Short mmCIF file of C-alpha atoms in Angstrom, two decimals:
data_model
loop_
_atom_site.label_atom_id
_atom_site.label_comp_id
_atom_site.label_asym_id
_atom_site.label_seq_id
_atom_site.Cartn_x
_atom_site.Cartn_y
_atom_site.Cartn_z
CA MET A 147 24.48 124.97 84.13
CA LYS A 148 27.10 124.54 81.41
CA ARG A 149 29.85 125.61 83.81
CA HIS A 150 28.66 123.13 86.44
CA LEU A 151 28.62 120.28 83.93
CA LEU A 152 32.07 121.23 82.69
CA ASN A 153 33.41 121.25 86.24
CA ILE A 154 31.91 117.82 86.92
CA TYR A 155 33.40 116.48 83.69
CA ARG A 156 36.89 117.81 84.36
CA LEU A 157 36.91 116.70 87.98
CA GLY A 158 35.82 113.26 86.82
CA LEU A 159 38.74 113.11 84.40
CA LYS A 160 41.02 113.97 87.31
CA GLU A 161 39.60 111.01 89.24
CA LEU A 162 40.17 108.68 86.30
CA TRP A 163 43.75 109.88 85.97
CA SER A 164 44.35 109.35 89.69
CA LEU A 165 42.94 105.83 89.44
CA TRP A 166 45.16 105.08 86.42
CA ARG A 167 48.20 106.00 88.52
CA ASP A 168 47.17 103.63 91.35
CA PRO A 169 48.36 100.12 90.36
CA ILE A 170 46.93 98.48 93.47
CA LEU A 171 43.35 99.55 92.73
CA LEU A 172 43.77 98.68 89.05
CA ALA A 173 44.95 95.20 89.97
CA LEU A 174 41.97 94.86 92.35
CA ILE A 175 39.54 95.79 89.56
CA VAL A 176 41.06 93.31 87.13
CA TYR A 177 41.14 90.51 89.70
CA THR A 178 37.61 91.15 90.97
CA PHE A 179 35.97 90.89 87.55
CA THR A 180 38.13 88.13 86.05
CA LEU A 181 39.78 85.57 88.32
CA ALA A 182 37.40 86.11 91.25
CA VAL A 183 34.38 85.53 89.01
CA TYR A 184 35.89 82.39 87.48
CA VAL A 185 36.90 80.96 90.88
CA ALA A 186 33.49 81.68 92.41
CA ALA A 187 31.80 79.82 89.57
CA THR A 188 34.08 76.77 89.50
CA ALA A 189 35.33 76.39 93.09
CA GLN A 190 32.47 74.15 94.21
CA PRO A 191 32.13 70.90 92.25
CA GLU A 192 28.78 70.39 90.56
CA THR A 193 28.55 66.76 91.78
CA LEU A 194 30.38 64.47 94.17
CA HIS A 195 33.85 63.98 92.71
CA MET A 196 36.66 61.64 93.84
CA ALA A 197 35.65 61.47 97.49
CA PRO A 198 38.06 59.31 99.55
CA ILE A 199 36.39 56.32 101.22
CA ALA A 200 37.68 53.50 103.45
CA ILE A 201 35.94 50.14 103.92
CA ILE A 202 36.22 47.89 106.97
CA ASP A 203 35.17 44.52 105.55
CA GLU A 204 34.67 42.20 108.53
CA ASP A 205 32.42 39.87 106.54
CA VAL A 206 34.67 39.14 103.52
CA SER A 207 31.76 37.72 101.55
CA PRO A 208 30.57 38.01 97.93
CA LEU A 209 27.97 40.57 99.04
CA SER A 210 30.50 42.79 100.81
CA GLY A 211 32.70 42.54 97.73
CA ARG A 212 29.82 43.70 95.51
CA VAL A 213 29.24 46.69 97.77
CA ALA A 214 32.93 47.64 97.69
CA SER A 215 33.16 47.28 93.90
CA ALA A 216 30.10 49.51 93.40
CA LEU A 217 31.93 52.52 94.89
CA PHE A 218 34.06 53.61 91.96
CA PRO A 219 35.23 56.82 90.24
CA PRO A 220 34.38 59.51 89.39
CA HIS A 221 32.13 59.89 92.44
CA PHE A 222 34.50 58.06 94.79
CA MET A 223 38.16 57.24 94.83
CA PRO A 224 38.94 53.49 94.73
CA PRO A 225 38.00 52.20 98.20
CA VAL A 226 40.83 51.42 100.60
CA MET A 227 40.47 48.26 102.69
CA VAL A 228 41.53 49.08 106.24
CA THR A 229 41.13 47.89 109.79
CA ARG A 230 38.94 49.62 112.34
CA GLU A 231 41.94 51.34 113.96
CA GLN A 232 43.27 52.53 110.60
CA ALA A 233 39.86 53.91 109.65
CA ASP A 234 39.58 55.89 112.90
CA THR A 235 43.08 57.28 112.48
CA GLY A 236 42.42 58.20 108.85
CA MET A 237 39.17 59.97 109.73
CA ASP A 238 40.92 61.94 112.49
CA LYS A 239 43.66 63.04 110.08
CA GLY A 240 41.21 63.91 107.31
CA VAL A 241 42.49 61.22 104.95
CA TYR A 242 39.03 59.69 104.44
CA THR A 243 35.73 61.47 104.08
CA PHE A 244 33.70 58.26 104.49
CA SER A 245 34.31 55.08 106.43
CA LEU A 246 32.00 52.12 105.70
CA ASN A 247 31.99 49.32 108.29
CA ILE A 248 30.54 46.01 107.05
CA PRO A 249 29.99 43.79 110.14
CA PRO A 250 30.63 40.03 110.37
CA ASN A 251 27.90 37.68 109.08
CA PHE A 252 26.41 40.49 107.02
CA GLN A 253 25.61 38.27 104.01
CA ARG A 254 24.24 35.49 106.20
CA ASP A 255 21.85 37.87 107.97
CA VAL A 256 20.67 39.36 104.68
CA LEU A 257 19.95 35.97 103.12
CA GLY A 258 18.30 34.76 106.33
CA GLY A 259 15.87 37.69 106.35
CA ARG A 260 17.28 39.06 109.60
CA SER A 261 18.00 42.71 110.31
CA ALA A 262 21.47 43.69 109.08
CA GLU A 263 23.18 47.02 109.70
CA ILE A 264 26.12 48.76 108.08
CA GLN A 265 27.81 51.66 109.85
CA LEU A 266 28.76 54.71 107.78
CA ASN A 267 31.05 57.29 109.41
CA VAL A 268 31.18 60.68 107.71
CA ASP A 269 33.61 63.58 108.10
CA ALA A 270 31.02 66.32 108.44
CA THR A 271 33.63 69.09 108.25
CA ARG A 272 33.49 68.57 104.47
CA MET A 273 29.88 69.66 104.35
CA THR A 274 29.12 69.43 100.62
CA GLN A 275 30.70 66.01 100.15
CA ALA A 276 29.28 64.70 103.44
CA PHE A 277 25.69 65.59 102.59
CA THR A 278 25.78 64.43 98.96
CA GLY A 279 28.03 61.41 99.45
CA SER A 280 26.06 59.88 102.31
CA GLY A 281 22.96 59.81 100.11
CA TYR A 282 24.92 58.26 97.24
CA ILE A 283 26.35 55.54 99.48
CA GLN A 284 22.93 54.72 100.93
CA GLN A 285 21.44 54.30 97.45
CA ILE A 286 24.38 52.21 96.23
CA VAL A 287 24.35 49.84 99.20
CA SER A 288 20.57 49.41 99.07
CA GLY A 289 20.68 48.72 95.33
CA GLU A 290 23.44 46.12 95.60
CA VAL A 291 21.76 44.31 98.51
CA ASP A 292 18.41 44.26 96.73
CA GLU A 293 19.97 42.92 93.54
CA PHE A 294 21.91 40.27 95.46
CA VAL A 295 18.80 39.00 97.24
CA LYS A 296 16.59 38.92 94.12
CA ARG A 297 19.38 37.47 91.95
CA TYR A 298 18.63 40.01 89.21
CA ARG A 299 18.63 43.76 88.75
CA THR A 300 15.22 45.42 88.72
CA ILE A 301 13.93 48.96 88.57
CA ALA A 302 10.93 49.54 90.80
CA GLN A 303 8.15 51.50 89.19
CA PRO A 304 6.81 54.17 91.57
CA PRO A 305 3.03 54.48 91.90
CA VAL A 306 3.25 58.17 90.93
CA ASP A 307 5.41 59.43 88.07
CA LEU A 308 6.77 62.86 88.98
CA VAL A 309 7.84 64.84 85.92
CA LEU A 310 10.53 67.40 86.79
CA ARG A 311 11.13 70.41 84.58
CA ALA A 312 13.83 72.89 85.59
CA ARG A 313 13.29 76.41 84.30
CA PHE A 314 16.03 78.98 83.60
CA ASN A 315 18.76 76.35 84.25
CA PRO A 316 17.68 73.02 82.71
CA SER A 317 20.96 71.27 83.46
CA LEU A 318 21.03 72.54 87.08
CA THR A 319 24.57 73.86 86.62
CA PRO A 320 25.69 75.75 89.76
CA ARG A 321 28.37 77.77 87.99
CA TRP A 322 25.75 79.66 86.00
CA PHE A 323 24.47 81.29 89.17
CA GLY A 324 27.86 81.50 90.90
CA ALA A 325 29.42 83.64 88.17
CA LEU A 326 26.56 86.12 87.88
CA MET A 327 26.09 86.49 91.64
CA GLN A 328 29.81 87.15 92.04
CA ILE A 329 29.56 89.99 89.53
CA ILE A 330 26.60 91.48 91.38
CA ASP A 331 28.48 91.35 94.69
CA SER A 332 31.61 92.79 93.09
CA VAL A 333 29.70 95.81 91.77
CA THR A 334 28.71 96.80 95.30
CA MET A 335 32.09 96.11 96.85
CA LEU A 336 34.23 97.83 94.23
CA SER A 337 32.04 100.92 93.89
CA ILE A 338 32.26 101.60 97.62
CA ILE A 339 36.01 101.00 97.69
CA LEU A 340 36.82 103.17 94.68
CA THR A 341 34.84 106.24 95.74
CA GLY A 342 35.87 105.99 99.38
CA ALA A 343 39.51 105.50 98.49
CA ALA A 344 39.40 108.46 96.08
CA LEU A 345 38.18 110.82 98.79
CA ILE A 346 40.58 109.54 101.44
CA ARG A 347 43.47 109.69 98.96
CA GLU A 348 42.77 113.37 98.32
CA ARG A 349 42.62 114.05 102.04
CA GLU A 350 45.91 112.23 102.70
CA HIS A 351 47.69 113.95 99.78
CA GLY A 352 46.30 117.38 100.63
CA THR A 353 44.59 117.89 97.26
CA ILE A 354 41.22 118.41 98.90
CA GLU A 355 42.46 121.82 100.10
CA HIS A 356 43.33 122.72 96.51
CA LEU A 357 39.80 121.85 95.45
CA LEU A 358 38.36 124.07 98.18
CA ALA A 359 40.33 127.00 96.77
CA MET A 360 38.80 126.45 93.33
CA PRO A 361 35.33 127.66 92.20
CA VAL A 362 33.73 124.24 92.59
CA THR A 363 30.92 123.10 94.88
CA PRO A 364 30.77 119.98 97.09
CA ALA A 365 28.00 118.61 94.89
CA GLU A 366 30.24 118.92 91.82
CA ILE A 367 33.07 117.10 93.61
CA MET A 368 30.73 114.27 94.64
CA LEU A 369 29.10 113.92 91.23
CA ALA A 370 32.52 113.81 89.58
CA LYS A 371 33.61 110.94 91.80
CA ILE A 372 30.31 109.13 91.24
CA TRP A 373 30.27 109.26 87.44
CA SER A 374 33.96 108.48 87.01
CA MET A 375 34.14 105.53 89.40
CA GLY A 376 30.73 104.29 88.26
CA LEU A 377 31.90 104.36 84.65
CA VAL A 378 34.94 102.26 85.55
CA VAL A 379 32.80 99.64 87.30
CA LEU A 380 30.25 99.54 84.45
CA LEU A 381 33.01 99.02 81.91
CA ALA A 382 34.50 96.24 84.02
CA VAL A 383 31.08 94.58 84.37
CA SER A 384 30.50 94.68 80.60
CA LEU A 385 33.88 93.11 79.87
CA SER A 386 33.40 90.47 82.57
CA LEU A 387 30.00 89.45 81.22
CA SER A 388 31.36 89.17 77.69
CA LEU A 389 34.80 87.66 78.24
CA VAL A 390 34.53 85.67 81.48
CA VAL A 391 30.87 84.69 81.88
CA ARG A 392 29.93 84.15 78.25
CA GLY A 393 33.41 83.37 76.98
CA ALA A 394 35.40 81.35 79.50
CA LEU A 395 32.51 79.87 81.48
CA GLN A 396 30.05 79.46 78.58
CA VAL A 397 27.13 80.72 80.66
CA PRO A 398 24.04 81.65 78.61
CA ILE A 399 22.47 84.97 79.52
CA GLU A 400 18.77 85.12 78.73
CA GLY A 401 17.99 88.76 79.40
CA SER A 402 19.04 92.16 78.11
CA ILE A 403 22.54 93.20 79.14
CA PRO A 404 21.84 96.93 78.49
CA LEU A 405 18.83 96.72 80.83
CA PHE A 406 21.00 95.08 83.49
CA LEU A 407 23.68 97.75 83.05
CA ALA A 408 21.02 100.45 83.45
CA GLY A 409 20.00 98.88 86.76
CA ALA A 410 23.67 98.59 87.71
CA ALA A 411 24.10 102.32 87.03
CA LEU A 412 21.29 103.14 89.47
CA ASN A 413 22.80 100.79 92.03
CA LEU A 414 26.19 102.46 91.52
CA PHE A 415 24.62 105.85 92.16
CA ALA A 416 23.54 104.55 95.57
CA THR A 417 26.66 102.57 96.50
CA THR A 418 29.14 105.25 95.40
CA SER A 419 27.24 107.75 97.53
CA MET A 420 27.51 105.26 100.38
CA GLY A 421 31.26 105.02 99.80
CA ILE A 422 31.66 108.79 100.03
CA PHE A 423 29.60 108.87 103.24
CA MET A 424 31.80 106.17 104.78
CA ALA A 425 34.94 108.02 103.70
CA THR A 426 33.77 111.12 105.56
CA LEU A 427 33.49 109.06 108.73
CA ALA A 428 36.90 107.38 108.38
CA ARG A 429 40.05 109.49 108.54
CA SER A 430 42.43 106.97 106.98
CA MET A 431 42.43 103.93 104.71
CA PRO A 432 42.85 101.39 107.57
CA ARG A 433 39.79 102.82 109.32
CA PHE A 434 37.89 102.85 106.05
CA GLY A 435 38.78 99.18 105.55
CA MET A 436 37.46 98.25 108.98
CA LEU A 437 34.26 100.20 108.36
CA LEU A 438 33.93 98.54 104.96
CA VAL A 439 33.91 95.08 106.56
CA LEU A 440 31.13 96.10 108.95
CA VAL A 441 28.98 97.38 106.10
CA LEU A 442 29.83 95.10 103.19
CA LEU A 443 29.33 91.73 104.87
CA PRO A 444 25.71 92.42 105.96
CA LEU A 445 24.95 93.81 102.50
CA GLN A 446 26.18 90.63 100.83
CA MET A 447 24.90 88.10 103.36
CA LEU A 448 21.44 89.54 104.05
CA SER A 449 20.40 90.87 100.64
CA GLY A 450 19.25 87.52 99.28
CA GLY A 451 22.28 86.63 97.20
CA ASN A 452 23.55 83.76 99.35
CA THR A 453 20.34 82.68 101.08
CA PRO A 454 16.69 83.42 100.22
CA ARG A 455 15.28 86.44 102.01
CA GLU A 456 12.14 84.46 102.80
CA SER A 457 14.14 82.24 105.17
CA MET A 458 15.32 85.23 107.22
CA PRO A 459 13.49 86.79 110.20
CA ASP A 460 10.80 89.30 109.29
CA PHE A 461 12.76 92.12 110.95
CA VAL A 462 15.79 91.46 108.74
CA GLN A 463 13.64 91.20 105.60
CA HIS A 464 12.03 94.60 106.21
CA LEU A 465 15.29 96.22 107.31
CA MET A 466 17.18 95.11 104.20
CA LEU A 467 14.61 96.75 101.95
CA ALA A 468 16.52 99.96 102.70
CA ALA A 469 19.69 98.47 101.19
CA PRO A 470 20.27 99.01 97.46
CA THR A 471 21.85 95.56 97.07
CA THR A 472 18.56 93.85 97.94
CA HIS A 473 16.79 95.41 94.97
CA PHE A 474 19.82 95.09 92.69
CA ILE A 475 20.03 91.34 93.33
CA GLU A 476 16.32 90.94 92.55
CA LEU A 477 16.79 93.01 89.41
CA GLY A 478 19.86 91.06 88.31
CA ARG A 479 18.18 87.71 88.83
CA GLY A 480 15.09 88.79 86.96
CA VAL A 481 16.96 90.21 83.97
CA LEU A 482 19.92 87.85 83.63
CA PHE A 483 18.36 84.59 84.81
CA ARG A 484 14.73 84.86 83.72
CA GLY A 485 14.95 87.29 80.81
CA ALA A 486 12.61 89.80 82.47
CA GLY A 487 11.87 93.12 80.80
CA PHE A 488 11.45 96.59 82.23
CA ASP A 489 7.73 95.96 82.77
CA VAL A 490 8.69 93.33 85.36
CA VAL A 491 11.64 94.95 87.13
CA TRP A 492 10.45 98.57 87.21
CA PRO A 493 9.74 98.39 90.98
CA GLN A 494 13.42 97.59 91.57
CA PHE A 495 14.45 100.49 89.32
CA LEU A 496 12.20 102.83 91.29
CA ALA A 497 13.50 101.56 94.64
CA LEU A 498 17.13 102.00 93.54
CA ALA A 499 16.42 105.54 92.34
CA VAL A 500 14.78 106.51 95.64
CA ILE A 501 17.46 104.90 97.81
CA GLY A 502 20.20 106.45 95.68
CA GLY A 503 18.65 109.89 96.03
CA VAL A 504 18.40 109.57 99.81
CA LEU A 505 21.97 108.29 100.16
CA PHE A 506 23.27 111.05 97.89
CA ALA A 507 21.53 113.71 99.98
CA LEU A 508 22.89 112.28 103.23
CA SER A 509 26.39 111.95 101.80
CA LEU A 510 26.33 115.50 100.40
CA SER A 511 25.23 116.90 103.77
CA ARG A 512 27.97 114.98 105.57
CA PHE A 513 30.56 115.97 102.94
CA ARG A 514 29.71 119.65 103.32
CA LYS A 515 30.12 119.45 107.09
CA THR A 516 33.48 117.73 106.67
CA ILE A 517 34.68 120.41 104.23
CA SER A 518 33.50 123.22 106.51
CA GLN A 519 35.45 121.70 109.40
CA MET A 520 38.57 121.50 107.23
CA ALA A 521 38.14 125.08 106.10
#
């Protein structure tokens, strides 16, 4: 047993030394857990910000002027008064996100109690701004018209007072979730890439034949790659949580980071085994990259990180229970977002351990067949 552990330790050091001499993979690790996390958290604005809007004022009345003056920064850019042709051209070119058309006799119809309509054209290719901004504009126009008719500003009291309390994110800040979910996705992606690239690199450089001539077993070779690459990812996750998430982004983490890292270690045991299995199927790095796209995208899109699993078809929900990322995302949300303890997330720990064991056994069987073919 001591000899086996020593072989695994020394082979793991060899993997770490090989990674240290690969500047491309080192740059990928640094980028994935620093700049990528920061960009994912801050790329989408938290509210509508400086949306360009054009106004076609065919009424030129005090009421239309009030509506135009109510659309001001920081939600909207200062409105641009244009003609109908200029508004259509600007919308086609993407200059304006919103185009508000105030028809003639708008104020007269409002004061006369007749039905009055305002046309709002929205560039729906800018999905976030289009959805949020159209609601803002509707509320602003309705408020200005109501105030103009009543001659004073009033706040209507609803018959039912709904008290809203947001748990785990009282300020409803999107970047809190964006940063942590990016780290969770990066753990899966990088662990598969590092272990798969390590095996393919040995095959391309011919060092796998040297290993076969040594008194080491396929299980020792696999375990060495798993612990070394997993250690690199765990270290990168710890630094990213401390320096980027807590430091640069000022995101509060409620739960236990050691408990999350323990769950990440189990997830890495499964995903690194998956990376080795994929590397035995691909004979070169380009093929491995193509196979990675086919596997990684479903893992990230269907595991519940981007959209709730409850909104997916039942077949997809049950199928993705076999993926380690599904349980790792639930574990990460429970620990980091809600401050859950082991008594809450132990089912995810158990699922990751079982899935990791199965994937390791399949990868080891496939790795042995590949080595026997090479021999």
